[in-house]
Coordinates of C-alpha atoms in Angstrom, one line a residue:
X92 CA 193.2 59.1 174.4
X93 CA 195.1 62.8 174.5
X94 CA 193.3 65.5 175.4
X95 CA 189.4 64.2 174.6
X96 CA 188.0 67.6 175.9
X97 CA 189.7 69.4 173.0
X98 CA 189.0 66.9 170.3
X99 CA 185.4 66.7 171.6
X100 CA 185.1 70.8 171.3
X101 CA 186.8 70.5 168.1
X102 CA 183.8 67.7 166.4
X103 CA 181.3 70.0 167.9
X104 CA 183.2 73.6 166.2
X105 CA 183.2 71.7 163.0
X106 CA 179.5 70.6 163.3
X107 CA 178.5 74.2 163.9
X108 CA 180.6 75.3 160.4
X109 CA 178.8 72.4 158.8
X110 CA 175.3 73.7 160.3
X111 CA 175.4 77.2 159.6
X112 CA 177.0 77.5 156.6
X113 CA 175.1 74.8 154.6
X114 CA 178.0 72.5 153.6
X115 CA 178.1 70.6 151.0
X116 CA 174.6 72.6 149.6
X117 CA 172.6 68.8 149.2
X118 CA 170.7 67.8 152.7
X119 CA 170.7 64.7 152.6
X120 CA 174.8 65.0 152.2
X121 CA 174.7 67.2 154.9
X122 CA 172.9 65.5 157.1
X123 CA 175.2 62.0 156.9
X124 CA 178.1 64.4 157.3
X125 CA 176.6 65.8 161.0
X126 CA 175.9 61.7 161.6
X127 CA 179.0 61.0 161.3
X128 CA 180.3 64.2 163.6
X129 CA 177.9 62.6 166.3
X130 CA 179.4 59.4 165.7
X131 CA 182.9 60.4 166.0
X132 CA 181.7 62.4 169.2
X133 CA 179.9 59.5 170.8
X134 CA 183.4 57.2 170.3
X135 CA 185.6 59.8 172.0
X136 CA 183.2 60.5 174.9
X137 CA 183.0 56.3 175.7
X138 CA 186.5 56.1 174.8
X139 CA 187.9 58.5 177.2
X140 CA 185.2 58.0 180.4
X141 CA 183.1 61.1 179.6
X142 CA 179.9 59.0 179.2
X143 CA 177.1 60.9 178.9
X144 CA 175.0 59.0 181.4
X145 CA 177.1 59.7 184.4
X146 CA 179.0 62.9 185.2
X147 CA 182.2 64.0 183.9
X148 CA 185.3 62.9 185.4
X149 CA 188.1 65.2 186.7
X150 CA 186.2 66.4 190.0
X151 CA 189.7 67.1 191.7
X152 CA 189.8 69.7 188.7
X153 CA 186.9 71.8 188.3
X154 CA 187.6 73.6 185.1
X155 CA 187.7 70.5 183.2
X156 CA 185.4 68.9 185.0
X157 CA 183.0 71.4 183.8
X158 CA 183.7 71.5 180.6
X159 CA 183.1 67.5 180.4
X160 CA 179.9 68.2 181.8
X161 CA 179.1 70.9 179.0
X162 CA 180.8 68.3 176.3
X163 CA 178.0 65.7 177.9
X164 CA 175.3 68.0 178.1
X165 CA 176.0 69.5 173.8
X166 CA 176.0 65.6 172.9
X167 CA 172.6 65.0 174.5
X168 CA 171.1 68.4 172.4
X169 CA 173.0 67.7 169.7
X170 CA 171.8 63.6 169.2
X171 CA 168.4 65.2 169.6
X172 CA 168.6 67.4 167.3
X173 CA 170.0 64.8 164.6
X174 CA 166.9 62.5 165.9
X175 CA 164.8 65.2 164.2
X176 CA 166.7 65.7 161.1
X177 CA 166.6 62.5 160.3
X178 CA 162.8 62.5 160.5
X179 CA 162.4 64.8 158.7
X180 CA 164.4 63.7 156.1
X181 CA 164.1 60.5 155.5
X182 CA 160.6 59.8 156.7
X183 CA 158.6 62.4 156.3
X184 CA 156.6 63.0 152.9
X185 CA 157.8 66.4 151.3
X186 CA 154.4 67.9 151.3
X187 CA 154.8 67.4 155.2
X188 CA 158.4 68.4 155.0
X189 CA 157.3 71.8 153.7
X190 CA 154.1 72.5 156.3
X191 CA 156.7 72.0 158.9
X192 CA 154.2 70.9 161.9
X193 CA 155.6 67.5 162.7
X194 CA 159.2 68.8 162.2
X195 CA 158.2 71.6 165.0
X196 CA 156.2 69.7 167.5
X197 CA 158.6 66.2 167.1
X198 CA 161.4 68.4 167.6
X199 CA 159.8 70.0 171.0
X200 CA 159.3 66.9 172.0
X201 CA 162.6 65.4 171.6
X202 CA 165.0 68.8 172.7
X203 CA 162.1 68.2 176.0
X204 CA 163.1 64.6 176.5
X205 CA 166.8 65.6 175.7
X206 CA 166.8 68.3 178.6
X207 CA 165.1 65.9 181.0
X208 CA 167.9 63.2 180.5
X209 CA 170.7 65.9 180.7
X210 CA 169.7 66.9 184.2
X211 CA 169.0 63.6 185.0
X212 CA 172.3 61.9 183.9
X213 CA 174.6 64.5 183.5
X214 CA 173.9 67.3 186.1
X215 CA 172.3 64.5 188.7
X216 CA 169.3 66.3 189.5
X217 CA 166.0 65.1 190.9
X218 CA 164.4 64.9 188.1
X219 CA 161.3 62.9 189.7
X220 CA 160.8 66.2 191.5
X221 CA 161.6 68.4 188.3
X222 CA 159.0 66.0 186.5
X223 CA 156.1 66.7 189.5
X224 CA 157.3 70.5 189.6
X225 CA 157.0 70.8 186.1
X226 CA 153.9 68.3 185.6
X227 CA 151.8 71.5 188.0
X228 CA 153.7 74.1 185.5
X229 CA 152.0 72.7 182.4
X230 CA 148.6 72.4 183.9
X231 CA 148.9 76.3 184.7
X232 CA 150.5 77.1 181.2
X233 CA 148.2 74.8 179.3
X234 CA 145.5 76.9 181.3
X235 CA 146.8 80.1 179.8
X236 CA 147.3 79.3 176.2
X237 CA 144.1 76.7 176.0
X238 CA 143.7 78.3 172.0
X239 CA 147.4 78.2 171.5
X240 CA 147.2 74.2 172.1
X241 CA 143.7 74.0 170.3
X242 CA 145.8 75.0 166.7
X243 CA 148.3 73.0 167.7
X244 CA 146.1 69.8 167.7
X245 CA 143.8 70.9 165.4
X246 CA 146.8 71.7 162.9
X247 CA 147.9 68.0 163.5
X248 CA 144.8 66.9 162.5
X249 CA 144.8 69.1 159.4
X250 CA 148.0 67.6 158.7
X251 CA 147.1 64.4 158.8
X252 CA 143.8 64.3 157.0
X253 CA 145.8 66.4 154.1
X254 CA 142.4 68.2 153.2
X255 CA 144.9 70.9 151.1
X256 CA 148.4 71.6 150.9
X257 CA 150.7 74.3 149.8
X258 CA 150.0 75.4 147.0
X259 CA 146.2 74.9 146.9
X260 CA 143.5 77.2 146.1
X261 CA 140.5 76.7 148.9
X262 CA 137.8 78.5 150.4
X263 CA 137.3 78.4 154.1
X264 CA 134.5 79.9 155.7
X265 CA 133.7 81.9 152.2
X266 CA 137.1 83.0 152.2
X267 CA 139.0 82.0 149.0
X268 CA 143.0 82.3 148.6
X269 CA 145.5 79.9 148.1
X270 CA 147.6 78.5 150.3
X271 CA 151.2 80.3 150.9
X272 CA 152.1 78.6 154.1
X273 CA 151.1 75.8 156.9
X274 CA 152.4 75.9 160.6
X275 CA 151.6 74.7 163.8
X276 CA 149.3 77.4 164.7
X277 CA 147.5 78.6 161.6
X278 CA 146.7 78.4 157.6
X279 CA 148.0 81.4 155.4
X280 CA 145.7 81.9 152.2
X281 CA 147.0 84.8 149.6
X282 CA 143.8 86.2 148.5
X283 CA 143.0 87.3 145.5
X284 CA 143.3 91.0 146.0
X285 CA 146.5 90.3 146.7
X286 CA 146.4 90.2 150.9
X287 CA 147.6 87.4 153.1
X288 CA 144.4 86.0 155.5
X289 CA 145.9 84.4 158.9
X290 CA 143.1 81.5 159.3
X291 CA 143.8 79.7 163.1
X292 CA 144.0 76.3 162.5
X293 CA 141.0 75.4 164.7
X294 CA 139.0 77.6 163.0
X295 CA 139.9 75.6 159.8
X296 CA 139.6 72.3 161.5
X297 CA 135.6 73.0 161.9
X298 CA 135.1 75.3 159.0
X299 CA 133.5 74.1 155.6
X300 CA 137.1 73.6 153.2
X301 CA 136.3 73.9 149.3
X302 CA 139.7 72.7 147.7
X303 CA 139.4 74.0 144.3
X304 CA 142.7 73.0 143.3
X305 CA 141.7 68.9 143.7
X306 CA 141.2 67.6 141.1
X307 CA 143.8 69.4 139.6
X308 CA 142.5 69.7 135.9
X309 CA 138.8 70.7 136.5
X310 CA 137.6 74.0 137.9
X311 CA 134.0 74.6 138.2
X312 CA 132.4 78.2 137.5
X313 CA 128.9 78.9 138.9
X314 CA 126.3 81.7 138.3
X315 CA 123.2 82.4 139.8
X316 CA 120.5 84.5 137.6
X317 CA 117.2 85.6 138.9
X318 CA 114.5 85.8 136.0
X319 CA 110.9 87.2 136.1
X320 CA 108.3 84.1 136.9
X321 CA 106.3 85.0 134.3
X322 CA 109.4 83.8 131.7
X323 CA 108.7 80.2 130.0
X324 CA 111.9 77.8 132.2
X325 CA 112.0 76.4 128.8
X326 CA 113.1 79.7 126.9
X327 CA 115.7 80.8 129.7
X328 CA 117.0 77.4 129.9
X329 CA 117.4 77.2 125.8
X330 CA 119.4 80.6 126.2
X331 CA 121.3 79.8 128.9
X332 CA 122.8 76.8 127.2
X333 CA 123.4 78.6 123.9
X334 CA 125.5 81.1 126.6
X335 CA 127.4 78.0 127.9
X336 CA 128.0 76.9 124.3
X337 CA 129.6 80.3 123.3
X338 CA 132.6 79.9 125.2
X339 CA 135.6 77.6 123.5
X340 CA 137.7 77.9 126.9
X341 CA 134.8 75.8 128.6
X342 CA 135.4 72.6 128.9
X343 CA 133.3 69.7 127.3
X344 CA 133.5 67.4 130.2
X345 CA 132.4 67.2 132.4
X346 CA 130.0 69.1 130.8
X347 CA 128.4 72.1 131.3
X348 CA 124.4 73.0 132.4
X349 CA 122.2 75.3 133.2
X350 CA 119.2 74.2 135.4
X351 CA 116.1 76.1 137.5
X352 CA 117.4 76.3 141.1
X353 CA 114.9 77.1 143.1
X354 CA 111.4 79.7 143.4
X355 CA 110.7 83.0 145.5
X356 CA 107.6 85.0 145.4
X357 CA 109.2 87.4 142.9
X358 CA 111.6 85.3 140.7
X359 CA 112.9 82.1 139.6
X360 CA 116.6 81.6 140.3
X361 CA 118.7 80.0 137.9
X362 CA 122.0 78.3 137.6
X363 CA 124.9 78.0 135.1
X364 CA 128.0 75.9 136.1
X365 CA 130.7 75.2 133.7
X366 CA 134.3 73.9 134.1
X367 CA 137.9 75.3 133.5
X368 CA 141.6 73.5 133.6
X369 CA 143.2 76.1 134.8
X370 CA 142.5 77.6 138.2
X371 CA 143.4 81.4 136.5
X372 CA 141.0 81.1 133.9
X373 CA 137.8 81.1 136.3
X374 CA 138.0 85.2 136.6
X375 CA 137.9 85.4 133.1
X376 CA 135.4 82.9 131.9
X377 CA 133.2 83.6 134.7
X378 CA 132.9 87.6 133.2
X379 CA 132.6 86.2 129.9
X380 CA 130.2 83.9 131.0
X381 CA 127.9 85.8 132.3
X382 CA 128.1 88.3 129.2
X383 CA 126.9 85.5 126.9
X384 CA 124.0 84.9 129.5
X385 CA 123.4 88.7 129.2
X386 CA 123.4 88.7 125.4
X387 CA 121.7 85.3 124.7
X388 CA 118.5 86.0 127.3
X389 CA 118.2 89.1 125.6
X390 CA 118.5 87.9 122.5
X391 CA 115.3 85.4 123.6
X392 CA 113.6 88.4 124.7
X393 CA 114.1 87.4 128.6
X394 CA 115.8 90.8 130.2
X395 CA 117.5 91.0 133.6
X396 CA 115.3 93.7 134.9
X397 CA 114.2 94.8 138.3
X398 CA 111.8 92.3 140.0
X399 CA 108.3 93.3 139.7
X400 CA 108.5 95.6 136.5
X401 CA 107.0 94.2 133.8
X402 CA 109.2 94.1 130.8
X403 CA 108.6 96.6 127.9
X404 CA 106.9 94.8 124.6
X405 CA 109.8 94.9 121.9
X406 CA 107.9 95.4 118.5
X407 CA 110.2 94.3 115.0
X408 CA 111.2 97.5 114.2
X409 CA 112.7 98.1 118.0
X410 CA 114.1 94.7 118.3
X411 CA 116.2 95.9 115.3
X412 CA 117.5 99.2 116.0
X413 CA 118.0 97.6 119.5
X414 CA 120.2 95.2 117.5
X415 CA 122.1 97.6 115.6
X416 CA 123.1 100.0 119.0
X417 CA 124.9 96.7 120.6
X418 CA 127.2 96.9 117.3
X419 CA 130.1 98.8 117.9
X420 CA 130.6 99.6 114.1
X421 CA 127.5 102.2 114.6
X422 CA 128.3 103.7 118.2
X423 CA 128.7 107.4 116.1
X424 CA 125.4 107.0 114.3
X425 CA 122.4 109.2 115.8
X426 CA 119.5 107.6 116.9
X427 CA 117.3 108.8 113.7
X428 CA 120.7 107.4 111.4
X429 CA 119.9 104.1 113.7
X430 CA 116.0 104.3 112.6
X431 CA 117.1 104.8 108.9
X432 CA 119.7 102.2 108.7
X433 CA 117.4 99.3 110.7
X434 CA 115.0 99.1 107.9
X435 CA 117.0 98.2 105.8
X436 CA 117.8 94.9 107.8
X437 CA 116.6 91.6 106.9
X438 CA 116.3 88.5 108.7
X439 CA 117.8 85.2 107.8
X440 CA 117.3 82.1 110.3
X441 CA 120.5 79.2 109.6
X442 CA 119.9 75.8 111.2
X443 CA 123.0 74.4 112.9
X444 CA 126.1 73.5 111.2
X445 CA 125.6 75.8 108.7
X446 CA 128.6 77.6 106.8
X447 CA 127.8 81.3 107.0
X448 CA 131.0 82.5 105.0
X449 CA 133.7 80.2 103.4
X450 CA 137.8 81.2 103.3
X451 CA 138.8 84.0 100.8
X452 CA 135.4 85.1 100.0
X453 CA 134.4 88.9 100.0
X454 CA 131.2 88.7 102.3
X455 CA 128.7 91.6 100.6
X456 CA 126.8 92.0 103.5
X457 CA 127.2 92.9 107.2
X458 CA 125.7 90.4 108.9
X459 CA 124.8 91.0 112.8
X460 CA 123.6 87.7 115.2
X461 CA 120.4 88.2 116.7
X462 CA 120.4 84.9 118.5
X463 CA 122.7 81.7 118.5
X464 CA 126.3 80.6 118.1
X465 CA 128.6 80.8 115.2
X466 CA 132.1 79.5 114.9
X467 CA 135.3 81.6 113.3
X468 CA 138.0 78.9 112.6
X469 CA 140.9 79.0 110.3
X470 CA 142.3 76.6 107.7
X471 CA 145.6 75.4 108.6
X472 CA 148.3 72.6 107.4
X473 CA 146.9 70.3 110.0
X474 CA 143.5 71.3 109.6
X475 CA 140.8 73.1 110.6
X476 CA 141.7 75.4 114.2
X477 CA 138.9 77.5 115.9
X478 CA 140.1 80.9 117.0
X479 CA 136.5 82.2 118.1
X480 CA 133.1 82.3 118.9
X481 CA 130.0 84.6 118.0
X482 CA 127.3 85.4 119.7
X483 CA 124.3 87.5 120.0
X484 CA 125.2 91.3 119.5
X485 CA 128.6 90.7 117.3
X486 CA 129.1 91.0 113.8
X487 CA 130.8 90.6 110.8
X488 CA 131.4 90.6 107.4
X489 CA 132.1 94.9 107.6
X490 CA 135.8 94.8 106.1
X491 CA 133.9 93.0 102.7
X492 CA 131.1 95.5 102.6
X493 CA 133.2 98.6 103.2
X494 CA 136.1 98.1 101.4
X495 CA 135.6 94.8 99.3
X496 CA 138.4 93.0 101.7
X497 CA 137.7 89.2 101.6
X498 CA 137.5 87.3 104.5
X499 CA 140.7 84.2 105.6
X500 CA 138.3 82.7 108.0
X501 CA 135.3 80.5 108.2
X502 CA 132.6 80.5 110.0
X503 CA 129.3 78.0 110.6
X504 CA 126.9 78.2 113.0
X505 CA 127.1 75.5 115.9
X506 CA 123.6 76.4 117.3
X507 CA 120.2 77.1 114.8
X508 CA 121.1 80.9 114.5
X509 CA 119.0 84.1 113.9
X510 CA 121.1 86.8 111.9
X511 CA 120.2 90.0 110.6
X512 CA 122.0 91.1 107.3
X513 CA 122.5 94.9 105.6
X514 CA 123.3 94.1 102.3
X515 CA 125.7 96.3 100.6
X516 CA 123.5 98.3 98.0
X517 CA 121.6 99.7 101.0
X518 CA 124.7 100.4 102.8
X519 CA 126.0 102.1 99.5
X520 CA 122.7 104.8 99.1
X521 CA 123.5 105.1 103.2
X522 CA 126.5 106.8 103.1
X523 CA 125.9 109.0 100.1
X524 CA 123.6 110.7 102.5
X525 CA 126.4 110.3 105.4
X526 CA 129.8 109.9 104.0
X527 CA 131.1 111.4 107.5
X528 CA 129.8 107.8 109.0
X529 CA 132.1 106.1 106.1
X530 CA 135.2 108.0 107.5
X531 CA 133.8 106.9 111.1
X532 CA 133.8 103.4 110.0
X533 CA 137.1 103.3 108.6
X534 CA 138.6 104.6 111.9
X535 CA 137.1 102.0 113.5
X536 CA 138.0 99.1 111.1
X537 CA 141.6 100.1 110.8
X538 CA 141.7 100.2 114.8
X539 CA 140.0 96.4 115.0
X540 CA 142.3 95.6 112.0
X541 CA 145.4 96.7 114.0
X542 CA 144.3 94.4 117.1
X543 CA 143.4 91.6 114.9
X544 CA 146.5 92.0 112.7
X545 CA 146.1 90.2 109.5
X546 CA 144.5 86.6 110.6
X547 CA 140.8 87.9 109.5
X548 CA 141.9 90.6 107.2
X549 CA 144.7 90.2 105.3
X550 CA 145.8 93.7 103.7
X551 CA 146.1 93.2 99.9
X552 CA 149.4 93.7 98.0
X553 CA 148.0 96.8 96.2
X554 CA 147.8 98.4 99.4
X555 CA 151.1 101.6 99.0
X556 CA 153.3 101.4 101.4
X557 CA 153.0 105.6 102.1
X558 CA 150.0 105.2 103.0
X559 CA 148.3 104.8 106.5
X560 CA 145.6 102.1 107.0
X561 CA 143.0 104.4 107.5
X562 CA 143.9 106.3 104.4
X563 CA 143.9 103.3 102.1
X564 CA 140.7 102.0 103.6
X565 CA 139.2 105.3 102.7
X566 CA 140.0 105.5 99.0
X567 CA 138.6 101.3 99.1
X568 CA 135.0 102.7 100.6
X569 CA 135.0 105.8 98.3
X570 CA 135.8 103.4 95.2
X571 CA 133.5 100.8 96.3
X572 CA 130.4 102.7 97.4
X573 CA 131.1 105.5 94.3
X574 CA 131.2 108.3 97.3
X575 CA 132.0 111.8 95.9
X576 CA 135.1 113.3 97.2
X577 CA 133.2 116.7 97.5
X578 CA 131.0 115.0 100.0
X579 CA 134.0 112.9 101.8
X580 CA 135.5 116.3 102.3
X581 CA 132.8 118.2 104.2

């Protein structure tokens, strides 16, 4: 064969192109393409006396002899480093593909033996000696860089137990993020302020992992609550699984609980667990969760108060002014417009599934929830769909007794249910002693009205178009309630 030395340099020019310029785009294309370079390489090598496992010919001729001994020494490097791609191609599972440990360590094994055999065979060098030379050199490095080779391991033991993968959210050591990245030296965890935590992987290989992403369609939400002793377990445990039933993002199963964890000298600790399927929901369910416990143990009469105070003794007329403060129709009202308008309340107790208010009905009291659970569903083509729940603290019914709007939704109670109702003739002789409040009430209504757009409150076709909400929910309360305008205009 003519000049080998320049078709040899010519295989390995267009393996570089291929290489580094990612042609064709598909790696698996790719990588049969490079084969077949180092195929074609191999054949003109044996063909023409340049075997890699002697030296080059032409020692009468230095410069080519030379540059055979180059050619010989590239195929060595470049056979290794096709040994790996094909590894990692075709063997390796993609999740291990993408951590990229095996890939680095085979590959430093391989280019290793590949230098050894191209000094060896090639060059001619003692390589017995090299091996005993370099056998001292790794004692002393492996000395040095002791933690260095502890990752290493401990990252191929990480690896290959697979307790998470890219992708994952875990907690390590208390530390929760998920998992941007895997190497042979450490674990990279994007937390959830946003920061990327570096955890060494032999700190992970002894720590206590927490993969909350396995399974993959159940996320588990805990809180712990610490109650007075002197509460009933019974009563706290009643109201903490009304909290848990509050929630329609919870799941049903596995299901939820709440149960007494465990005693001090000054409290009883309890514990409410619930479960998501959707690792971005747990932020949001967890603060939601724990305001339902909030409103529901205070609904019970249980507060979450300093240890060692005793609780203050709630009489009926405090429990319901208490009750109409956590409404934020009345956050304007003063505290004596509070006392006037809470006796006035009257108490009605619903046993579960019990409809409360049916579709297209114009509710003629404001009713407030004291204790329990209601449902607020929709009818629908297909059927009934739930778009909410109710809980202690929340009310409604206020667009029917202010402005004689009727209600598209239903809602039922899901729990026995405690509510406290202002009907509307008391609410009428109310603001003709405060037709400021009415104004104050409207603002607020056509605010929640504009949030809610018209799925609960539908604006009526008689409504003029020149008009702004708050206007025509004005002249509705003036009609309805027979305010003077004299009065409205103070």
């Amino acid at each position: 064969m003519k000049y080998p030395l320049i078709l040899g340099f010519g295989i390995v020019a267009v393996d570089v192109v291929v290489w580094r310029a990612k042609l064709p785009g598909n790696d698996l294309a790719r990588l049969f393409i490079r084969l077949a370079l180092f195929f074609a390489l191999s054949g003109v090598l044996f063909s023409s006396g340049l075997s890699p496992f002697t030296q080059a010919p032409y020692a009468d001729v230095i410069e080519l002899h030379w540059s055979g001994q180059i050619l010989e020494i590239i195929w060595w490097l470049m056979g290794a480093r096709l040994l790996t791609l094909s590894l990692d191609t075709l063997l390796l599972p993609r999740a291990w593909r993408k951590q990229r440990l095996f890939s680095d360590v085979f590959g430093a094994v391989v280019f290793l033996a590949a230098a050894v055999a191209a000094l060896g065979f090639v060059l001619e060098l003692p390589v017995r000696g090299l091996v005993a030379t370099s056998g001292a050199l790794a004692i002393v490095l492996g000395l040095a860089i002791q933690s260095t080779l502890s990752d290493v391991f401990a990252g191929i033991v990480i690896n290959t137990t697979e307790p998470y993968a890219i992708g994952d959210w875990v907690t390590i050591d208390d530390v929760e993020g998920k998992v941007v990245e895997m190497n042979w030296r450490a674990t990279h965890l994007l937390t959830g302020q946003g920061n990327t935590l570096i955890v060494p992987n032999a700190v992970a290989a002894k720590a206590k992992i927490t993969n909350n992403s396995r399974p993959g369609d159940v996320h588990g939400v805990a809180l712990v609550l610490e109650i007075g002793p002197e509460v009933r377990p019974r009563s706290v445990l009643d109201a903490l699984e009304r909290a848990l039933t509050g929630s329609n993002v919870i799941l049903s199963t596995p299901a939820p609980y709440a149960r007494m964890k465990r005693t001090t000298a000054n409290s009883v600790q309890y514990e409410v667990v619930a479960f998501v399927d959707d690792m971005n929901k747990k932020l949001a369910v967890s603060n939601e969760l724990f305001d339902l416990c909030y409103r529901h143990l205070t609904a019970a009469g249980v507060a979450l108060r300093a240890l060692g105070v005793a609780a203050p003794a709630l009489t009926s007329h405090d429990e319901k002014e208490a009750l109409l403060r956590r409404v934020s129709l009345f956050d304007s009202l003063s505290s004596e417009e509070v006392s006037r308008l809470a006796k006035h309340l009257t108490r009605h107790e619903y046993q579960a599934n019990h409809q409360i208010l049916a579709p297209d009905t114009v509710p003629d009291s404001l009713s407030i929830v004291h204790s329990g659970v209601l449902s607020v569903s929709v009818v629908e083509a297909a059927g009934p769909r739930e778009i909410s729940r109710v809980g202690p603290g929340e009310a409604f019914g206020e667009a029917g007794l202010l402005a004689g709007i009727a209600m598209q939704v239903s809602i039922s109670t899901l729990t026995p249910s405690v509510l406290f109702q202002l009907a509307k003739d008391d609410m009428t002789s109310f603001l003709k002693d405060h037709p400021e409040v009415a104004k104050q009430m409207c603002q607020l209504l056509a605010y929640r009205q504009d949030k809610l757009g018209k799925l609960a409150m539908p604006m009526p076709a008689e409504r003029e178009h020149d008009h702004s909400l708050f206007q025509w929910l004005i002249g509705k309360v003036w009609n309805r309630h027979a305010l003077s305008d004299d009065a409205g205009s103070n």
